[in-house]
Short mmCIF file of C-alpha atoms in Angstrom, two decimals:
data_model
loop_
_atom_site.label_atom_id
_atom_site.label_comp_id
_atom_site.label_asym_id
_atom_site.label_seq_id
_atom_site.Cartn_x
_atom_site.Cartn_y
_atom_site.Cartn_z
CA MET A 202 7.53 -9.11 21.98
CA MET A 203 7.55 -5.47 20.79
CA THR A 204 8.15 -4.61 17.15
CA LEU A 205 10.88 -2.20 16.17
CA PHE A 206 8.51 0.11 14.27
CA GLN A 207 4.87 0.76 15.07
CA LYS A 208 2.53 0.16 12.15
CA LYS A 209 0.39 3.01 10.85
CA SER A 210 -3.37 2.62 10.71
CA VAL A 211 -5.91 4.49 8.58
CA VAL A 212 -9.64 4.92 9.13
CA GLY A 213 -11.75 5.72 6.09
CA ILE A 214 -15.39 6.81 6.07
CA GLU A 215 -17.90 7.36 3.29
CA ILE A 216 -21.13 9.11 4.23
CA LEU A 217 -24.23 9.05 2.03
CA GLU A 218 -27.78 10.11 2.80
CA SER A 219 -28.76 6.61 3.87
CA SER A 220 -25.57 4.85 4.88
CA LEU A 221 -22.22 5.19 6.55
CA LYS A 222 -19.31 3.00 5.50
CA LEU A 223 -16.25 2.62 7.66
CA THR A 224 -12.97 0.79 7.05
CA TYR A 225 -9.99 0.29 9.30
CA VAL A 226 -6.75 -0.64 7.52
CA GLU A 227 -3.35 -1.23 9.11
CA LEU A 228 -0.56 -0.26 6.72
CA GLY A 229 2.59 -2.32 6.46
CA ARG A 230 4.35 -4.63 4.04
CA LYS A 231 0.97 -6.33 3.65
CA ASN A 232 -1.91 -3.93 4.17
CA GLU A 233 -4.18 -5.67 6.68
CA ILE A 234 -7.91 -4.96 6.69
CA LEU A 235 -9.09 -5.08 10.30
CA LYS A 236 -12.65 -3.76 10.06
CA LEU A 237 -15.42 -3.24 7.50
CA ILE A 238 -18.69 -1.67 8.68
CA ASN A 239 -21.79 -0.58 6.77
CA LYS A 240 -24.38 1.19 8.91
CA ASN A 241 -27.80 2.52 7.94
CA VAL A 242 -28.00 6.20 8.92
CA GLU A 243 -31.06 7.16 6.88
CA GLY A 244 -32.52 10.32 8.38
CA PHE A 245 -29.63 10.16 10.86
CA SER A 246 -31.57 7.69 12.99
CA ILE A 247 -28.31 6.96 14.81
CA ASP A 248 -25.67 9.21 16.28
CA ALA A 249 -22.94 8.83 13.62
CA PRO A 250 -20.09 10.36 15.72
CA GLY A 251 -21.11 8.31 18.75
CA PHE A 252 -21.29 5.17 16.61
CA ILE A 253 -17.78 5.77 15.20
CA LYS A 254 -16.36 6.52 18.64
CA GLY A 255 -17.97 3.39 20.08
CA THR A 256 -16.63 1.29 17.20
CA PHE A 257 -13.09 2.55 17.83
CA ALA A 258 -13.44 1.80 21.53
CA ASP A 259 -14.50 -1.77 20.73
CA ILE A 260 -11.47 -2.43 18.50
CA LYS A 261 -9.16 -0.40 20.78
CA ILE A 262 -8.08 2.27 18.29
CA LYS A 263 -6.10 5.03 20.05
CA LYS A 264 -4.23 6.99 17.39
CA THR A 265 -4.93 6.75 13.68
CA THR A 266 -5.08 8.68 10.40
CA ALA A 267 -8.61 9.51 9.24
CA ILE A 268 -9.72 10.12 5.65
CA ILE A 269 -13.06 10.85 4.00
CA VAL A 270 -13.97 9.36 0.62
CA ILE A 271 -16.53 11.20 -1.52
CA PRO A 272 -18.47 9.01 -4.00
CA SER A 273 -19.14 10.16 -7.56
CA SER A 274 -22.88 10.47 -6.82
CA LEU A 275 -22.12 13.58 -4.70
CA ILE A 276 -19.70 15.14 -7.17
CA THR A 277 -19.98 17.01 -10.46
CA THR A 278 -17.32 16.27 -13.08
CA LYS A 279 -16.54 17.96 -16.38
CA ASN A 280 -13.94 17.33 -19.07
CA ILE A 281 -12.20 20.53 -20.18
CA GLU A 282 -9.10 21.57 -22.10
CA ILE A 283 -6.60 24.10 -20.73
CA PRO A 284 -4.27 25.94 -23.18
CA SER A 285 -1.22 25.38 -20.99
CA CYS A 286 1.04 22.63 -19.68
CA ASP A 287 2.23 24.52 -16.62
CA PRO A 288 0.68 23.13 -13.38
CA GLN A 289 0.24 26.57 -11.79
CA GLU A 290 -1.42 28.01 -14.89
CA ILE A 291 -3.70 24.96 -15.08
CA GLU A 292 -4.67 25.47 -11.41
CA SER A 293 -5.54 29.13 -12.05
CA ALA A 294 -7.53 28.32 -15.21
CA VAL A 295 -9.50 25.61 -13.40
CA ARG A 296 -10.54 28.06 -10.68
CA LEU A 297 -11.63 30.63 -13.27
CA GLN A 298 -13.78 28.13 -15.19
CA THR A 299 -15.54 26.62 -12.18
CA ALA A 300 -18.46 29.08 -12.30
CA ARG A 301 -19.36 27.91 -15.83
CA TYR A 302 -20.19 24.37 -14.70
CA THR A 303 -22.05 24.86 -11.40
CA PRO A 304 -24.93 27.08 -10.24
CA TYR A 305 -23.12 27.73 -6.96
CA SER A 306 -20.68 30.51 -6.17
CA LYS A 307 -16.97 29.84 -5.73
CA GLU A 308 -17.35 30.18 -1.96
CA GLU A 309 -19.95 27.37 -1.87
CA VAL A 310 -17.93 24.69 -3.66
CA ILE A 311 -14.58 22.95 -3.45
CA ILE A 312 -12.83 22.09 -6.68
CA GLY A 313 -10.11 19.70 -7.72
CA HIS A 314 -8.74 18.47 -11.00
CA ILE A 315 -6.81 15.61 -12.59
CA SER A 316 -4.49 16.25 -15.54
CA ILE A 317 -5.25 13.43 -17.96
CA ASP A 318 -3.14 14.03 -21.06
CA LYS A 319 -1.07 16.65 -22.89
CA TYR A 320 -1.09 17.21 -26.63
CA GLN A 321 0.47 19.59 -29.18
CA GLU A 322 2.87 20.57 -26.38
CA LYS A 323 0.57 23.38 -25.23
CA TYR A 324 -2.81 21.85 -24.30
CA THR A 325 -3.79 19.73 -21.30
CA LYS A 326 -6.92 17.60 -20.99
CA VAL A 327 -8.28 17.98 -17.48
CA LEU A 328 -11.04 16.30 -15.48
CA LEU A 329 -12.68 18.99 -13.35
CA VAL A 330 -14.13 17.79 -10.01
CA ILE A 331 -16.63 19.95 -8.09
CA VAL A 332 -18.29 19.20 -4.73
CA HIS A 333 -20.49 21.34 -2.50
CA LYS A 334 -18.87 22.49 0.75
CA ASP A 335 -21.79 21.18 2.81
CA VAL A 336 -20.92 17.62 1.79
CA ILE A 337 -17.33 18.11 2.94
CA SER A 338 -18.32 19.92 6.14
CA GLN A 339 -20.71 17.12 7.12
CA GLY A 340 -17.97 14.49 6.99
CA ILE A 341 -15.40 16.69 8.77
CA ASN A 342 -17.86 17.54 11.57
CA ILE A 343 -18.74 13.89 12.14
CA LEU A 344 -15.07 12.94 12.43
CA ASN A 345 -14.34 15.91 14.71
CA LYS A 346 -17.17 14.92 17.04
CA ALA A 347 -15.84 11.37 17.02
CA GLY A 348 -12.46 12.72 18.18
CA LEU A 349 -10.68 12.33 14.84
CA GLU A 350 -8.85 14.89 12.72
CA THR A 351 -9.37 14.61 8.97
CA GLU A 352 -6.11 14.02 7.12
CA LYS A 353 -7.42 14.03 3.53
CA ILE A 354 -10.66 14.04 1.54
CA LEU A 355 -10.37 11.80 -1.51
CA PHE A 356 -12.37 11.08 -4.65
CA ALA A 357 -13.73 7.52 -4.89
CA SER A 358 -13.45 7.25 -8.69
CA GLU A 359 -9.75 8.16 -8.62
CA ALA A 360 -9.14 5.34 -6.12
CA ILE A 361 -11.04 2.85 -8.32
CA ALA A 362 -8.97 3.80 -11.40
CA TYR A 363 -5.77 3.50 -9.34
CA TRP A 364 -6.81 0.04 -8.11
CA HIS A 365 -7.37 -1.24 -11.65
CA HIS A 366 -4.04 0.17 -12.84
CA SER A 367 -2.24 -1.51 -9.92
CA LEU A 368 -3.65 -4.86 -11.10
CA PHE A 369 -2.79 -4.35 -14.78
CA LYS A 370 0.19 -1.98 -14.89
CA THR A 371 1.10 -2.99 -18.44
CA GLU A 372 -2.22 -1.77 -19.86
CA LYS A 373 -1.91 1.61 -21.61
CA ASP A 374 -5.18 1.57 -23.55
CA PRO A 375 -8.33 3.16 -22.09
CA VAL A 376 -10.48 0.77 -20.08
CA CYS A 377 -14.11 1.15 -19.02
CA ILE A 378 -14.66 0.29 -15.36
CA VAL A 379 -18.26 -0.39 -14.32
CA HIS A 380 -18.24 -0.29 -10.53
CA ILE A 381 -21.56 -1.27 -8.95
CA ASP A 382 -22.43 -0.03 -5.45
CA SER A 383 -25.64 -0.43 -3.47
CA LYS A 384 -27.67 2.41 -5.02
CA PHE A 385 -25.59 3.70 -7.93
CA THR A 386 -22.93 2.64 -10.41
CA ASP A 387 -19.70 4.39 -11.38
CA PHE A 388 -19.00 4.47 -15.12
CA ILE A 389 -15.30 5.30 -15.34
CA ILE A 390 -13.04 5.51 -18.38
CA ALA A 391 -9.54 5.10 -16.94
CA ILE A 392 -6.32 5.95 -18.79
CA SER A 393 -3.01 4.92 -17.20
CA GLY A 394 -4.55 4.72 -13.74
CA LYS A 395 -6.38 8.07 -13.92
CA PRO A 396 -10.14 8.62 -14.32
CA ALA A 397 -10.50 10.42 -17.66
CA PHE A 398 -14.29 10.38 -17.84
CA ILE A 399 -16.89 9.73 -15.12
CA ARG A 400 -20.63 9.33 -15.17
CA THR A 401 -22.91 8.17 -12.36
CA ILE A 402 -25.64 5.69 -13.29
CA PRO A 403 -28.56 5.85 -10.80
CA LEU A 404 -28.91 2.06 -10.67
CA GLY A 405 -27.16 -0.05 -8.07
CA ARG A 406 -27.13 -3.55 -6.69
CA ILE A 407 -30.39 -3.04 -4.77
CA HIS A 408 -32.23 -2.27 -8.00
CA LEU A 409 -30.49 -4.74 -10.30
CA SER A 410 -30.76 -7.74 -7.95
CA ARG A 411 -34.53 -7.35 -7.59
CA ILE A 412 -35.81 -6.17 -10.95
CA VAL A 413 -34.46 -8.08 -13.94
CA ASN A 414 -36.23 -5.71 -16.34
CA LEU A 415 -33.76 -3.00 -15.33
CA TYR A 416 -30.97 -4.89 -17.10
CA VAL A 417 -31.97 -3.29 -20.40
CA LYS A 418 -32.00 0.20 -18.91
CA PHE A 419 -28.65 -0.47 -17.27
CA LYS A 420 -27.21 -1.54 -20.63
CA GLU A 421 -28.61 1.59 -22.27
CA GLU A 422 -27.06 3.78 -19.58
CA ILE A 423 -23.68 2.16 -20.24
CA ASN A 424 -24.00 2.65 -24.00
CA ASN A 425 -25.15 6.27 -23.57
CA SER A 426 -22.20 6.97 -21.27
CA LEU A 427 -19.81 5.42 -23.76
CA GLU A 428 -21.34 7.50 -26.56
CA THR A 429 -21.00 10.71 -24.51
CA TYR A 430 -17.36 9.91 -23.85
CA GLY A 431 -16.75 9.52 -27.57
CA LYS A 432 -18.48 12.82 -28.41
CA GLU A 433 -16.44 14.81 -25.88
CA GLY A 434 -13.22 13.63 -27.53
CA VAL A 435 -11.45 12.85 -24.28
CA GLY A 436 -9.49 9.97 -25.79
CA ARG A 437 -9.65 6.70 -27.71
CA LEU A 438 -12.56 4.35 -27.07
CA PRO A 439 -11.90 1.56 -24.55
CA GLU A 440 -11.32 -1.98 -25.73
CA LYS A 441 -13.00 -3.77 -22.83
CA PHE A 442 -15.30 -3.42 -19.82
CA VAL A 443 -14.23 -4.28 -16.28
CA LEU A 444 -17.12 -5.20 -13.99
CA SER A 445 -16.53 -4.94 -10.24
CA GLY A 446 -18.03 -3.82 -6.94
CA ALA A 447 -21.00 -5.35 -5.12
CA LEU A 448 -21.66 -8.25 -7.51
CA GLU A 449 -23.46 -10.61 -5.11
CA ASP A 450 -26.51 -12.22 -6.81
CA LEU A 451 -25.80 -10.38 -10.08
CA GLU A 452 -24.74 -13.39 -12.17
CA GLY A 453 -27.72 -12.82 -14.45
CA LEU A 454 -26.68 -9.21 -15.09
CA GLU A 455 -23.16 -10.28 -15.98
CA ALA A 456 -24.45 -12.85 -18.48
CA PHE A 457 -26.85 -10.28 -19.96
CA LEU A 458 -24.11 -7.69 -20.43
CA ARG A 459 -21.74 -10.21 -22.02
CA LYS A 460 -24.44 -11.03 -24.53
CA ASN A 461 -25.63 -7.49 -25.31
CA LEU A 462 -22.53 -5.26 -25.10
CA THR A 463 -20.17 -4.98 -28.04
CA LEU A 464 -16.95 -5.01 -25.99
CA PRO A 465 -15.62 -7.96 -23.99
CA ILE A 466 -16.29 -7.96 -20.24
CA GLU A 467 -13.85 -8.93 -17.49
CA THR A 468 -15.28 -9.48 -14.01
CA ILE A 469 -12.96 -8.84 -11.05
CA SER A 470 -13.84 -9.57 -7.44
CA TYR A 471 -12.21 -6.89 -5.31
CA PHE A 472 -12.58 -9.22 -2.31
CA GLU A 473 -10.18 -11.64 -3.97
CA SER A 474 -7.81 -9.06 -5.51
CA LEU A 475 -7.42 -7.21 -2.18
CA LYS A 476 -7.35 -10.46 -0.16
CA ILE A 477 -10.07 -9.32 2.21
CA PRO A 478 -10.61 -11.72 5.14
CA ALA A 479 -13.57 -14.07 4.72
CA ALA A 480 -15.03 -12.76 8.00
CA PHE A 481 -16.05 -9.56 6.19
CA LYS A 482 -17.62 -11.24 3.17
CA GLU A 483 -21.13 -10.98 4.58
CA THR A 484 -20.65 -7.25 5.28
CA GLY A 485 -19.50 -6.61 1.70
CA LYS A 486 -22.34 -8.40 -0.06
CA LEU A 487 -24.74 -5.48 -0.36
CA VAL A 488 -22.29 -2.59 -0.74
CA SER A 489 -18.84 -2.05 -2.24
CA PHE A 490 -15.96 -1.17 0.08
CA LEU A 491 -13.50 -1.01 -2.83
CA PRO A 492 -13.07 2.83 -2.94
CA LEU A 493 -12.71 3.06 0.85
CA ILE A 494 -10.17 0.25 1.17
CA VAL A 495 -8.01 1.39 -1.77
CA SER A 496 -8.18 5.03 -0.62
CA SER A 497 -7.14 4.10 2.92
CA ALA A 498 -4.27 1.89 1.78
CA ASN A 499 -2.88 4.50 -0.67
CA TYR A 500 -4.16 7.81 0.71
CA ASP A 501 -0.93 9.70 -0.08
CA LYS A 502 -0.80 8.75 -3.79
CA TYR A 503 -3.73 10.66 -5.29
CA GLU A 504 -3.86 14.00 -7.11
CA ILE A 505 -7.15 15.20 -5.68
CA ASN A 506 -7.54 16.35 -2.09
CA LEU A 507 -10.91 18.03 -1.50
CA MET A 508 -9.98 19.54 1.86
CA PRO A 509 -11.17 23.18 2.21
CA GLN A 510 -8.42 25.66 1.39
CA GLU A 511 -8.43 27.15 4.89
CA MET A 512 -7.87 23.67 6.37
CA LYS A 513 -5.03 23.03 3.93
CA ILE A 514 -3.36 26.30 4.97
CA LYS A 515 -3.89 25.48 8.64
CA ARG A 516 -2.41 22.00 8.12
CA LEU A 517 0.53 23.49 6.22
CA LEU A 518 1.23 25.98 9.03
CA GLU A 519 0.97 23.20 11.61
CA GLU A 520 3.41 21.07 9.64
CA LYS A 521 5.85 23.98 9.35
CA PHE A 522 5.50 24.68 13.07
CA LYS A 523 6.20 21.03 13.86
CA LYS A 524 9.27 21.10 11.62
CA VAL A 525 10.53 24.27 13.32
CA VAL A 526 9.97 22.72 16.76
CA LYS A 527 11.72 19.52 15.69
CA MET A 528 14.60 21.52 14.24
CA GLY A 529 14.86 23.56 17.46
CA ILE A 530 14.88 20.41 19.58
CA LEU A 531 17.47 18.85 17.28
CA ILE A 532 19.69 21.96 17.50
CA MET A 533 19.39 21.91 21.31
CA ILE A 534 20.27 18.23 21.45
CA VAL A 535 23.26 18.72 19.14
CA SER A 536 24.38 21.75 21.19
CA PHE A 537 24.12 19.78 24.42
CA LEU A 538 26.04 16.89 22.87
CA ILE A 539 28.80 19.16 21.55
CA GLY A 540 28.97 21.00 24.89
CA GLY A 541 29.07 17.69 26.72
CA ILE A 542 31.89 16.46 24.50
CA PHE A 543 33.93 19.64 25.10
CA LEU A 544 33.30 19.55 28.85
CA THR A 545 34.25 15.89 28.93
CA ARG A 546 37.47 16.62 27.06
CA ILE A 547 38.29 19.56 29.35
CA TYR A 548 37.60 17.46 32.44
CA THR A 549 39.65 14.56 31.06
CA LYS A 550 42.58 16.82 30.21
CA GLY A 551 42.35 18.56 33.59
CA ALA A 552 42.31 15.23 35.41
CA TYR A 553 45.24 13.98 33.33
CA LEU A 554 47.18 17.20 34.01
CA GLY A 555 46.52 16.82 37.73
CA LYS A 556 47.87 13.27 37.63
CA LEU A 557 50.97 14.45 35.78
CA ARG A 558 51.53 17.20 38.33
CA MET A 559 51.23 14.77 41.21
CA LYS A 560 53.46 12.28 39.43
CA TYR A 561 56.22 14.76 38.60
CA GLN A 562 55.90 17.07 41.62
CA GLY A 563 59.09 15.67 43.22
CA LEU A 564 60.88 15.78 39.88
CA ASN A 565 59.92 19.45 39.42
CA GLU A 566 61.36 20.35 42.81
CA GLU A 567 64.57 18.49 42.02
CA ALA A 568 64.73 20.15 38.58
CA LYS A 569 64.29 23.56 40.25
CA GLU A 570 67.23 22.85 42.54
CA TRP A 571 69.37 21.86 39.55
CA THR A 572 68.26 25.00 37.66
CA ASP A 573 69.20 27.25 40.59
CA ALA A 574 72.57 25.51 40.84
CA MET A 575 73.20 26.01 37.11
CA ILE A 576 72.39 29.74 37.41
CA LYS A 577 74.85 30.10 40.29
CA ILE A 578 77.53 28.23 38.34
CA ARG A 579 76.96 30.49 35.32
CA ILE A 580 77.30 33.61 37.48
CA ILE A 581 80.50 32.30 39.06
CA LYS A 582 81.95 31.43 35.64
CA ASN A 583 81.18 34.93 34.38
CA CYS A 584 82.81 36.47 37.45
CA LEU A 585 85.90 34.30 37.04
CA ALA A 586 86.05 35.12 33.33
CA LEU A 587 85.95 38.87 34.02
CA ARG A 588 88.20 38.89 37.07
CA GLY A 589 91.38 39.75 35.11
CA LYS A 590 89.72 41.77 32.40
CA SER A 591 90.52 45.17 34.02
CA LEU A 592 94.19 44.25 34.24
CA GLU A 593 94.18 43.20 30.57
CA VAL A 594 92.66 46.57 29.64
CA LEU A 595 95.30 48.51 31.63
CA VAL A 596 98.11 46.45 30.12
CA GLU A 597 96.82 47.08 26.61
CA LEU A 598 96.45 50.80 27.32
CA TYR A 599 99.99 50.90 28.63
CA LYS A 600 101.23 49.34 25.40
CA VAL A 601 99.71 51.94 23.09
CA ILE A 602 99.61 55.17 25.13
CA PRO A 603 102.19 57.80 24.06
CA GLN A 604 104.34 59.51 26.70
CA SER A 605 102.79 62.88 25.83
CA ILE A 606 99.27 61.80 26.85
CA HIS A 607 98.26 61.85 30.46
CA PHE A 608 94.97 60.27 31.69
CA THR A 609 92.96 62.21 34.22
CA ASN A 610 90.20 59.55 34.52
CA VAL A 611 89.78 55.94 33.43
CA THR A 612 86.30 54.34 33.85
CA PHE A 613 85.94 50.59 33.28
CA GLU A 614 82.57 48.76 33.02
CA ILE A 615 82.07 45.27 31.57
CA LYS A 616 78.94 46.15 29.61
CA GLU A 617 79.60 49.80 28.84
CA GLY A 618 83.29 49.42 27.99
CA VAL A 619 86.10 51.92 28.79
CA THR A 620 85.85 55.71 29.04
CA LEU A 621 89.15 57.63 28.90
CA LYS A 622 89.65 61.27 29.86
CA GLY A 623 93.04 62.94 29.52
CA THR A 624 95.33 65.68 28.21
CA SER A 625 97.70 65.75 25.22
CA LYS A 626 100.15 68.27 23.89
CA SER A 627 98.64 68.07 20.42
CA MET A 628 95.50 66.93 18.66
CA ALA A 629 97.54 64.74 16.34
CA GLU A 630 98.74 62.62 19.23
CA ILE A 631 95.11 62.11 20.36
CA PHE A 632 94.02 60.77 16.95
CA SER A 633 97.18 58.68 16.71
CA PHE A 634 96.31 57.18 20.07
CA VAL A 635 92.74 56.43 18.94
CA ASN A 636 94.05 54.66 15.81
CA ALA A 637 96.35 52.59 17.99
CA LEU A 638 93.38 51.55 20.15
CA GLU A 639 91.44 50.50 17.01
CA THR A 640 94.20 48.11 15.99
CA SER A 641 94.33 46.59 19.45
CA SER A 642 92.74 43.18 20.01
CA CYS A 643 91.16 44.40 23.26
CA PHE A 644 89.19 47.41 22.00
CA LYS A 645 86.58 48.07 19.29
CA ASN A 646 84.36 50.94 18.14
CA VAL A 647 86.72 53.57 19.56
CA LYS A 648 85.16 57.04 19.44
CA VAL A 649 86.35 60.51 20.44
CA LYS A 650 83.45 62.15 22.24
CA HIS A 651 84.93 65.65 22.44
CA THR A 652 88.19 67.62 22.49
CA THR A 653 89.04 71.09 23.80
CA THR A 654 92.23 73.12 23.58
CA GLN A 655 93.51 75.53 26.20
CA ARG A 656 96.73 77.21 27.20
CA ARG A 657 98.10 76.48 30.61
CA GLN A 658 101.42 77.77 32.03
CA GLY A 659 102.40 79.13 28.61
CA GLU A 660 101.84 75.77 26.88
CA ASP A 661 99.04 74.71 24.44
CA LEU A 662 97.25 71.57 25.69
CA ALA A 663 94.31 69.51 24.33
CA ASP A 664 91.77 67.84 26.65
CA PHE A 665 89.84 64.86 25.26
CA GLU A 666 87.33 62.15 26.15
CA ALA A 667 87.22 58.86 24.28
CA SER A 668 85.18 55.66 24.69
CA SER A 669 85.58 52.12 23.47
CA ALA A 670 83.72 48.84 23.70
CA LEU A 671 85.58 45.72 24.76
CA GLU A 672 86.16 42.65 22.61
#
C-alpha cells in the first residue's frame, strides 16, 4: 500500500583524520534512525566515497539530503562583542574581525557566528566560528564522489546545545554540557539552546576508559574551561553539568566527577533520549553519534551553515531558477486550463445553438411567412388609407380658394405634401389664401416659396408658388 506523501531522508557524515561516521535518518512524525556506521579511515586506508556509495547501495538509498557535520576539534571559536543589534551590521563586523583570531587569510577560512545575547540595547554577544576551507572541501569532495550533493554544513556543538534544550525547554539558566566522544570531549556552555562558550578537551572515551589516572587531568580541564568562561564574561556561571556522549565503561569517571566537581552532575544517555534502536547499540559504544543524529533530524533549524559562499550563491541561483521554472509551468497550466474552459464553453454554446436552430428551423420558416404576410397587409392598409386622400385635398382646396386665384399646376405627393402654382389679381388675395390653408384641418406648415408680379393684357397679375405638408 503506497503512502500519500513520501518521507524525506537525510544522510549525515562526520569526517575526522582517523574515522568516518555516517547516519541515515528518515524524517517524519517520528524521526526513524535507519543506519549508524563508524568506519576507521586512518590514513585513508579505505576509499571513503566508494564505501559511502556501497553503503547506500546496500540499504537501497536512491534520493536523499546530505549534510556534513564539523566537530569542535576542527573548529576555532572565539567570544566577541559587537556594538550593534542589527543582523547585517553584525555580519559585516564578524567578517572584519576574523583576521584577528586566525593566522590564515580570509580566503583560506570559512566563518560563521551565533548571536548569544543582547544587552544595553546596542551590544550583541557573539560566538565566532572559524574553520579552514580544506576541512570543508574534503567533506564536499567525498560526498560528490559518492554521488551526493551537500545540502548544508553544520556545527556539531550547536546541534548538541539544541538537543539539550529540546529535552529541557523550561531551563533558562546556563548549563554546562560535557559531551564525550572517542578522542576528544566538547565542553559547551549552552544558554537557551545556543552554544555560548566552547572548548575542546583533548581527552576522549579511548583515553578515559583505559587510564584511570587521567580522571584528575580531565577534571582539571573541566575546571579550567569553566574558569576561562567566567573570565571572558560571556554570561552567568552554570548551575549544573550534563554528562553525555560515548559513556560506555565510564561509570568510574562519572562517580569521580560527582565526588570532585562543585556542581551537580546529570547523566543523560542520548541512546535513550533519541530512542535509538537497540541494533545500533554496539556501534555507538565507542563513539558518539549524538551530533550527527540531531543535526540530520533538525538540519534546517540551525544558525550556522559553513557552506562556502560561492556554493551558497550557486544554491540560491539554482533555487531561484527552480522557482522561475515552477512558476512558468504553473502559468502554462493555468493558461491551458483557462483556454480549455473557454473553448469548452464556446463549443457547448455552439452545440446548443445548433440544436436550437435545428429545433426551430420549421418555426423560423413559418414565422418568415407570417412576417411577409404582415408586411403585405401593412402596405395594403396604407394604400387603402391614402386612396381618397387626393380627393380630400382637392375638396379642401375648393372650399378655401378665392374666385380671383387660378391654379396653373397642382402637385400632390403623400410624403412631400402639396405644391400649388397659380396666378392672382393681387398679392393680398395670395396671403389671404395662405391664411385660409393654415386654418384648414387638411394642411399644415403652409409656405409661400416665391411671388412675381407682371402686367398682361393691360392688367396687373401676381404669380405665386406655395407648398404645404398634409395632416
